[in-house]
GROMACS .gro file of C-alpha atoms in nm:
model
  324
    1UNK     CA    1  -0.892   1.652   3.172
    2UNK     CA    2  -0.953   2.030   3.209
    3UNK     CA    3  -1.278   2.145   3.069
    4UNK     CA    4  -1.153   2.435   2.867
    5UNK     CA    5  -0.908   2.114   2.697
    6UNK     CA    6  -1.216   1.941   2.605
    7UNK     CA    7  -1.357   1.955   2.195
    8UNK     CA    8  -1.630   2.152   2.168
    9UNK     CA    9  -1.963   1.976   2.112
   10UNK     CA   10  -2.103   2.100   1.801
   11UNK     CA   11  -2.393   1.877   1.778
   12UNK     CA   12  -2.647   2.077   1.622
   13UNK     CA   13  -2.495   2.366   1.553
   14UNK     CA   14  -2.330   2.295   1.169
   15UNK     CA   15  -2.525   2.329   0.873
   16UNK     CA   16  -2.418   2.100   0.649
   17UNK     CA   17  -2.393   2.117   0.253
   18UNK     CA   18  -2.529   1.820   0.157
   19UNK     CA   19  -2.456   1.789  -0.246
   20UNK     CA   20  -2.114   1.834  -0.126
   21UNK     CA   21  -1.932   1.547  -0.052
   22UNK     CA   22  -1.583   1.402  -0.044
   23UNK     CA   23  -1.460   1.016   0.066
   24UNK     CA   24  -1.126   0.964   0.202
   25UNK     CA   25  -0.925   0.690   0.353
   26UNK     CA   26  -1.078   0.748   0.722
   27UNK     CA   27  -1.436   0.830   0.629
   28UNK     CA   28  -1.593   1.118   0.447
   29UNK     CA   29  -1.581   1.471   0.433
   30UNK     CA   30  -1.876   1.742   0.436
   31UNK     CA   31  -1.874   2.109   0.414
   32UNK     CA   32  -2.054   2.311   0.622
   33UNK     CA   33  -2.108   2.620   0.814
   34UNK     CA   34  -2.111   2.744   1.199
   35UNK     CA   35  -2.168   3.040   1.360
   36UNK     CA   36  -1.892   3.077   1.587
   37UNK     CA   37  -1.975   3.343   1.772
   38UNK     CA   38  -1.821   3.579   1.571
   39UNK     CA   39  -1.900   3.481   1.206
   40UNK     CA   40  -2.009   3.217   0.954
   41UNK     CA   41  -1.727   3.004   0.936
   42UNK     CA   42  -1.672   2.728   0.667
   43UNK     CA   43  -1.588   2.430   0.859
   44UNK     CA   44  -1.453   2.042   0.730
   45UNK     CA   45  -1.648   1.774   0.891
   46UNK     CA   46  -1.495   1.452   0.920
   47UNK     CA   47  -1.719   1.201   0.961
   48UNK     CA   48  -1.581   0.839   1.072
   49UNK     CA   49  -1.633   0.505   0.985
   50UNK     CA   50  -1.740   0.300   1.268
   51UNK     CA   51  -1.530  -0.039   1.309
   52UNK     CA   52  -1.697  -0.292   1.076
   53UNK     CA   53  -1.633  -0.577   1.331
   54UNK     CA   54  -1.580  -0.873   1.059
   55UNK     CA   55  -1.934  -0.765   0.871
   56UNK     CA   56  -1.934  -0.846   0.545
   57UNK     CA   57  -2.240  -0.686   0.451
   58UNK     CA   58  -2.258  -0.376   0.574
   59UNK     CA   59  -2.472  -0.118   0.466
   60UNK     CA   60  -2.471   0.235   0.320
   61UNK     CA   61  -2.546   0.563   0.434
   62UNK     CA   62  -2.490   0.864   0.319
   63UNK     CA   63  -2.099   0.739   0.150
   64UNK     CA   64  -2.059   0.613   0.540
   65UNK     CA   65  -2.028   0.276   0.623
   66UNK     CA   66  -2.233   0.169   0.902
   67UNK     CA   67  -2.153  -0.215   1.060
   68UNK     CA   68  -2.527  -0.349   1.064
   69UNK     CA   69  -2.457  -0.537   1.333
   70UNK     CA   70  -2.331  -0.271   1.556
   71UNK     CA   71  -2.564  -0.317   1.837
   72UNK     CA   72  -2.522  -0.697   1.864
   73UNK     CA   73  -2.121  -0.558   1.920
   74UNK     CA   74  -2.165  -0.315   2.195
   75UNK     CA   75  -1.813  -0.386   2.352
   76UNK     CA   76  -1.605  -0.335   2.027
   77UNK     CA   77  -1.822   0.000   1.932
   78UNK     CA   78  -1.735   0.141   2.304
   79UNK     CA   79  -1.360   0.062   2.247
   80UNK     CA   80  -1.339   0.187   1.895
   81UNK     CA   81  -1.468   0.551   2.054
   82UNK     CA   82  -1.305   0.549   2.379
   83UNK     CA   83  -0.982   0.541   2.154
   84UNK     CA   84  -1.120   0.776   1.953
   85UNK     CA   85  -1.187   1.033   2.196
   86UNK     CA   86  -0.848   0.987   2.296
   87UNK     CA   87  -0.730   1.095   1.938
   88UNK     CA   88  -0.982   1.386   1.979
   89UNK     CA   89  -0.805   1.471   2.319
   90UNK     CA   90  -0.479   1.467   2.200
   91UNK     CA   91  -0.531   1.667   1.857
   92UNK     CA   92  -0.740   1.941   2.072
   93UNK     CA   93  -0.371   2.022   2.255
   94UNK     CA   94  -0.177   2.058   1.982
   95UNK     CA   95  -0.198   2.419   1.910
   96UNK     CA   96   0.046   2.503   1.642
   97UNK     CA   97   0.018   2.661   1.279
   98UNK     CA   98   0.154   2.408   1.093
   99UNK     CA   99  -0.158   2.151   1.241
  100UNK     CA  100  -0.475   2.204   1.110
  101UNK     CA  101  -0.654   2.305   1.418
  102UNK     CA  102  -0.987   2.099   1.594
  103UNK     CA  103  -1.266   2.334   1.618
  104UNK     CA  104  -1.501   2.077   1.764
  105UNK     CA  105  -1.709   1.751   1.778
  106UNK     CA  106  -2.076   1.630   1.609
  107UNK     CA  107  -2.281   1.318   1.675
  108UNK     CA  108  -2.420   1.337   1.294
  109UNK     CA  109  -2.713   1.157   1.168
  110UNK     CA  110  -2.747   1.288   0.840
  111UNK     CA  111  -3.071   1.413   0.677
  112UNK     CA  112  -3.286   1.104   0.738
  113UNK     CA  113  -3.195   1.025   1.109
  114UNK     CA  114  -3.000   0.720   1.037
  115UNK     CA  115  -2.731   0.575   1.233
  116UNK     CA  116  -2.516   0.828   1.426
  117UNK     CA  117  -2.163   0.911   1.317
  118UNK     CA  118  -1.937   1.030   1.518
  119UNK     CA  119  -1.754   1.386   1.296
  120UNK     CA  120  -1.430   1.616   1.377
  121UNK     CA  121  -1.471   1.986   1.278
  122UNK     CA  122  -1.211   2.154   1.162
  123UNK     CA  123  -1.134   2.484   0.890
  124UNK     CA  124  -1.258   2.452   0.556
  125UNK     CA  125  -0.904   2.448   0.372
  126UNK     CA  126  -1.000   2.607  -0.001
  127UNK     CA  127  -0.661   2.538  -0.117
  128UNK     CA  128  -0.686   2.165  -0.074
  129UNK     CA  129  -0.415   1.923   0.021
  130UNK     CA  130  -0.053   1.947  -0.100
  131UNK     CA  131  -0.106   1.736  -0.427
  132UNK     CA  132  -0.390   1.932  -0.562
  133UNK     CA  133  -0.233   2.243  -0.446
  134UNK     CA  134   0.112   2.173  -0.639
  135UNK     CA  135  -0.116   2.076  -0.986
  136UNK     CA  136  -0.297   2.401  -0.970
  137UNK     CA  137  -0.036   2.652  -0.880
  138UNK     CA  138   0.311   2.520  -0.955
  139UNK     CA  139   0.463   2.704  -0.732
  140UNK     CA  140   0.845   2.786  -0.736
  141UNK     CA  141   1.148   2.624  -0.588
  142UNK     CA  142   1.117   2.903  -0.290
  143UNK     CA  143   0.739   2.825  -0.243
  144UNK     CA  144   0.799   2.458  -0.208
  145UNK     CA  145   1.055   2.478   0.018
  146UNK     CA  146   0.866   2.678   0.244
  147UNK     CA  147   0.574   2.473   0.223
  148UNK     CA  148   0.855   2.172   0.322
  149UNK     CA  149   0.984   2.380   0.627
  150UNK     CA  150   0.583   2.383   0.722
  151UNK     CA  151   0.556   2.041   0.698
  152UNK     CA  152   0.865   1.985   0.915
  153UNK     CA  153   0.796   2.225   1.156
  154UNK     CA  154   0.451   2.051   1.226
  155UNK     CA  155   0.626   1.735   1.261
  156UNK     CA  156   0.875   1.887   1.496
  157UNK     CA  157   0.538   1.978   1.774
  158UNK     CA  158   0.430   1.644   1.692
  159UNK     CA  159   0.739   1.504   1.772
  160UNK     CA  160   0.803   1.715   2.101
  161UNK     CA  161   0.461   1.627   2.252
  162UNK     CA  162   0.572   1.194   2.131
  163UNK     CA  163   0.344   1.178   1.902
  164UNK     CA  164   0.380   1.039   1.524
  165UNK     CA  165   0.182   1.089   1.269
  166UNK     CA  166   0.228   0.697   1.093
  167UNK     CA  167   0.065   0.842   0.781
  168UNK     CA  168   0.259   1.142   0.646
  169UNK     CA  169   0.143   1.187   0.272
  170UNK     CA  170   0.087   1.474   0.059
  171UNK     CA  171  -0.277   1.418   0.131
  172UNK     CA  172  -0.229   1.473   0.426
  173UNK     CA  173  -0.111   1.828   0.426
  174UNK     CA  174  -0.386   2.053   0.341
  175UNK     CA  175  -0.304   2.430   0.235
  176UNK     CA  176  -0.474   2.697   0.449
  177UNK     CA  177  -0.595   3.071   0.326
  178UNK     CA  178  -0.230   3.166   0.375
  179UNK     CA  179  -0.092   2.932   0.156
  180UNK     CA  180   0.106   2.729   0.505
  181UNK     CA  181   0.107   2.362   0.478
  182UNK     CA  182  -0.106   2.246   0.817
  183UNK     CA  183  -0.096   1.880   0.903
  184UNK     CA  184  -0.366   1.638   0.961
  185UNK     CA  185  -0.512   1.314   0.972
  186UNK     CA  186  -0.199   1.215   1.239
  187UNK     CA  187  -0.314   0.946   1.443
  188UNK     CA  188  -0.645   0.808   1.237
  189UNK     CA  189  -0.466   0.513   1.035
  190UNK     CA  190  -0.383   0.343   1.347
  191UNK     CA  191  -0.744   0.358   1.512
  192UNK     CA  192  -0.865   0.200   1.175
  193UNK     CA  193  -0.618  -0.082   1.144
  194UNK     CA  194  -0.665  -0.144   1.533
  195UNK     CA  195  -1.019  -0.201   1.495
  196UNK     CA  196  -1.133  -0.350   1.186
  197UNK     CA  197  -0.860  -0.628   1.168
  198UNK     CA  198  -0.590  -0.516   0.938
  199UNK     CA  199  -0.241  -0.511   0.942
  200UNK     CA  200  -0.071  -0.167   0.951
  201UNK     CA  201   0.070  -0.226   0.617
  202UNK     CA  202  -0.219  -0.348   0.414
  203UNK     CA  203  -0.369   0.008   0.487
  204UNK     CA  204  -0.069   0.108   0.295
  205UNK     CA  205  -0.185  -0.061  -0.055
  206UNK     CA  206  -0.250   0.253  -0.294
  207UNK     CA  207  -0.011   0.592  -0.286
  208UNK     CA  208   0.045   0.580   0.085
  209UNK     CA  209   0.295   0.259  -0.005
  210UNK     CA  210   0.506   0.462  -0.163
  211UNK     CA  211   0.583   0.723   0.149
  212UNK     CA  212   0.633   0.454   0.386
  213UNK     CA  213   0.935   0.340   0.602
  214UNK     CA  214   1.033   0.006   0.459
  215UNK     CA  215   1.070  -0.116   0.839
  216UNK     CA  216   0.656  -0.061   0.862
  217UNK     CA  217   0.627  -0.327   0.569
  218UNK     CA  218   0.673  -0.750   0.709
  219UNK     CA  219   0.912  -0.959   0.527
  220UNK     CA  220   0.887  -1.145   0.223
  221UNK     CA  221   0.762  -1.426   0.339
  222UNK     CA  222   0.659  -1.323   0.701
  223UNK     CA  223   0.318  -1.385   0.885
  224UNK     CA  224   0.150  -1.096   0.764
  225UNK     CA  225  -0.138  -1.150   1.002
  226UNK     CA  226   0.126  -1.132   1.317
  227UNK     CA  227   0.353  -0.871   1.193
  228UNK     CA  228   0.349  -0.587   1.453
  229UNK     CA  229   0.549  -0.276   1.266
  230UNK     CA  230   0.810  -0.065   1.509
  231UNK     CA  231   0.633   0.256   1.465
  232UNK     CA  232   0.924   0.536   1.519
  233UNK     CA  233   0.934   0.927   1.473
  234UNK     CA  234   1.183   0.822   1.204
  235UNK     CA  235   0.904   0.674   1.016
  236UNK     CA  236   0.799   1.013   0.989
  237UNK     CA  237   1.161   1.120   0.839
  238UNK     CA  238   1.132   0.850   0.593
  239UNK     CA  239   0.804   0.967   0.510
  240UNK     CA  240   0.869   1.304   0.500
  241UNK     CA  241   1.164   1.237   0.225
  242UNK     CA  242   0.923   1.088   0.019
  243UNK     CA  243   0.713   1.436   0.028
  244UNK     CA  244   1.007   1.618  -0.049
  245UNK     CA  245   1.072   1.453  -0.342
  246UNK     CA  246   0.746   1.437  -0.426
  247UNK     CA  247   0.718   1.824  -0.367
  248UNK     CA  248   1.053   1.924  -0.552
  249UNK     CA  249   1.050   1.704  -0.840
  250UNK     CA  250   0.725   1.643  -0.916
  251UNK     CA  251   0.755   1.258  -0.921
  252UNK     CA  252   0.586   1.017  -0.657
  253UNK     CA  253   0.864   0.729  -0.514
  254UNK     CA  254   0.893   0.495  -0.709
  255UNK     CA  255   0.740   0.700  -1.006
  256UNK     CA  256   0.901   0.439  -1.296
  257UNK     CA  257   0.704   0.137  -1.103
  258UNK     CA  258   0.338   0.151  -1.209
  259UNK     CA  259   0.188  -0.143  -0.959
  260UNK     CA  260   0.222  -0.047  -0.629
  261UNK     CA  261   0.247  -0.420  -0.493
  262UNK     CA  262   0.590  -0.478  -0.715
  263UNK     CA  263   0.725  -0.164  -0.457
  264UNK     CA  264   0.749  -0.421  -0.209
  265UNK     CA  265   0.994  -0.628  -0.387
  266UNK     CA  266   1.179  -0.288  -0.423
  267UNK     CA  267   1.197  -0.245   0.003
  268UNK     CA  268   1.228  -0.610   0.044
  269UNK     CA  269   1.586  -0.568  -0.177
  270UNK     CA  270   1.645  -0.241  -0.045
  271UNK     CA  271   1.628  -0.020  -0.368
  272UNK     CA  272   1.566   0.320  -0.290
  273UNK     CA  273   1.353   0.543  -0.537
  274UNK     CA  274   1.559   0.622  -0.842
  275UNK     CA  275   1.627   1.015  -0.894
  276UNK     CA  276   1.416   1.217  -1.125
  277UNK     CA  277   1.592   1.422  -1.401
  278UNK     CA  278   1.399   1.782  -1.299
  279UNK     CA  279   1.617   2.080  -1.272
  280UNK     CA  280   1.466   2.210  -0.943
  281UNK     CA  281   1.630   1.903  -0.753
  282UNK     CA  282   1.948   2.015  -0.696
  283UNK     CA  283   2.223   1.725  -0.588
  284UNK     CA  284   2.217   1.883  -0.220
  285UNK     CA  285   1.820   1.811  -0.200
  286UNK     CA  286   1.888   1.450  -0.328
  287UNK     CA  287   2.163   1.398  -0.106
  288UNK     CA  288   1.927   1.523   0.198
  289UNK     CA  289   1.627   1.299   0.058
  290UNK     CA  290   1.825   0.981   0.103
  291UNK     CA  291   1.948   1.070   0.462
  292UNK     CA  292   1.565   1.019   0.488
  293UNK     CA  293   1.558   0.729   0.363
  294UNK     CA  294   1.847   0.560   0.527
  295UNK     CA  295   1.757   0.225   0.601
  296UNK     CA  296   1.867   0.283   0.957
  297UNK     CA  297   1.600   0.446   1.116
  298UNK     CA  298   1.831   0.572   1.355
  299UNK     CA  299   2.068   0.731   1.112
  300UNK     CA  300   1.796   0.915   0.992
  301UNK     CA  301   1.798   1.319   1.128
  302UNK     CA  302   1.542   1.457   1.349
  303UNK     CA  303   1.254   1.671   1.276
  304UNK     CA  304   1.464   2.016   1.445
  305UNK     CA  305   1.725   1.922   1.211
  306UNK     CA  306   1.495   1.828   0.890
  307UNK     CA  307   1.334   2.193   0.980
  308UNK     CA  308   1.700   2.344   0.982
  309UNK     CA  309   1.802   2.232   0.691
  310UNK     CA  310   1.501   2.308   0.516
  311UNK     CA  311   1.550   2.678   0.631
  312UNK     CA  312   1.933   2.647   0.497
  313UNK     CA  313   1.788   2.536   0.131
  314UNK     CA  314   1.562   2.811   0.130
  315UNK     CA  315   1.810   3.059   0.230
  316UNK     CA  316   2.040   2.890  -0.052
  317UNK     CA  317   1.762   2.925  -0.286
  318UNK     CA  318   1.699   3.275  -0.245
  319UNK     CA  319   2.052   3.359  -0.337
  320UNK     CA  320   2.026   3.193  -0.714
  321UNK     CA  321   1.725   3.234  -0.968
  322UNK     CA  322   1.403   3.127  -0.923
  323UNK     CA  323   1.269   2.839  -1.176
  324UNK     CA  324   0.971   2.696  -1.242
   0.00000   0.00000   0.00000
């Protein structure tokens, strides 16, 4: 790989706030700051879990889990960051303004030198992701859509350069200082299923369930432990349908069904998401939402033509009142 492609190596050079501190699904999240040449610049850091190798006592630091038996498991450590470097490689090319971009790399060991973690920096993103950014500004049929068009027009470079993201949720689309949807986390789900033994859909348990393509989830019945998931850019479609509903309406999937694990029964019988009585989803958005969902994944319409019709709601929308 060309030098100037490589992440820069930060190590060193962030100063982190340390009362600040956020867990997520793929590790946790500190704030910091780095001079980049130019300016202070509020940076994310995303530090990852390393895999926990079948420990079942691993210890804490600093939020992180860290295998304790790491060194006895050199081989399976080496393979979990060869891949991720990979990840690192790939999200480093994909310059676009609808992906939140990688500023860098750190080798963190937190305050009191304990085990190294390996971190992603990227922009601090003030607004938050999608969810928390919908609750606090409730934004108007116009805004969302445009925020939807982002969304798809991300997915559309990710698409072009065959890559999906697998875990398309409205946390993960953060908000940036413009108030554009930016995409991220694409590509994290998979190194953490790969590499500390679970099955691709048992890292759906919680909201994620509710966004995924019913072909990612194993039969009723199936060999959980076996079943290998046909991971498709229409996965991403179906996902993406679930945002937009989520987005429009105001209601999650499935929003009637409290316990996630009785959404299963749901997909086994194929029962798509009933419709939410909100006035800002029109019967034309509903009527694009379940081309989303169809349960052919190849029926479903590709990111260019998700991102056009996006653009033809918002041109449609911008011809009646706005509501709230």
């Amino acid at each position: 790989m060309d030098r100037a492609q490589q992440p820069l190596d930060l190590t060193g050079h962030i100063e982190v706030d340390e009362p600040l501190s956020f867990v997520g699904g793929h590790g946790e999240i500190r704030r910091g700051l780095w001079n980049n040449g130019t300016q202070l610049q509020t940076i994310a850091m995303k530090l990852l879990r390393p895999p926990k190798a079948g420990v079942r006592n691993p210890v804490r630091f600093q939020k992180v889990t860290i295998s304790a038996s790491l060194a006895q498991e050199p081989r399976a450590l080496n393979s979990w960051m060869q891949k991720l470097r990979r990840e690192i490689q790939v999200w480093k090319r994909l310059a676009h303004e609808n992906i939140v971009p990688l500023l860098g790399t750190v080798i963190y060991s937190g305050p009191h030198n304990g085990p190294p973690i390996m971190g992603m920096v990227s922009p601090w993103m003030e607004n938050g992701n999608l969810i928390h950014y919908m609750e606090n500004r409730n934004p108007c049929t116009t805004e969302r859509l445009q925020l939807l068009s982002d969304v798809a027009a991300g997915l559309t470079h990710l698409h072009s350069k065959d890559i999906i993201h697998g875990d398309l949720t409205g946390a993960n689309i953060l908000i940036n200082d413009s108030g554009r949807a930016c995409l991220v986390d694409f590509g994290l789900s998979f190194i953490k299923v790969e590499f500390e033994g679970s099955s691709y859909w048992s890292s759906t348990l919680g909201g994620a369930m509710r966004c995924r393509a019913p072909e990612l989830f194993p039969p009723l019945g199936g060999d959980v432990a076996t079943f290998v998931p046909d991971l498709t850019s229409a996965c991403d479609i179906y996902s993406f349908g679930s945002v937009m509903l989520h987005l429009i309406s105001g209601k999650i999937p499935y929003f009637n069904i409290k316990q996630d694990a009785y959404i299963l029964l749901e997909l086994h019988f194929g029962r798509l998401p009933q419709r939410p009585q909100n006035t800002m989803l029109s019967d034309l958005h509903w009527i694009f939402i379940t081309k989303c969902w169809d349960s052919v994944p190849a029926s479903r319409p590709s990111a260019a033509s998700v991102e056009i019709s996006i653009m033809d709601f918002i041109a449609q929308s911008l011809l009646i009142p706005a509501t709230s």
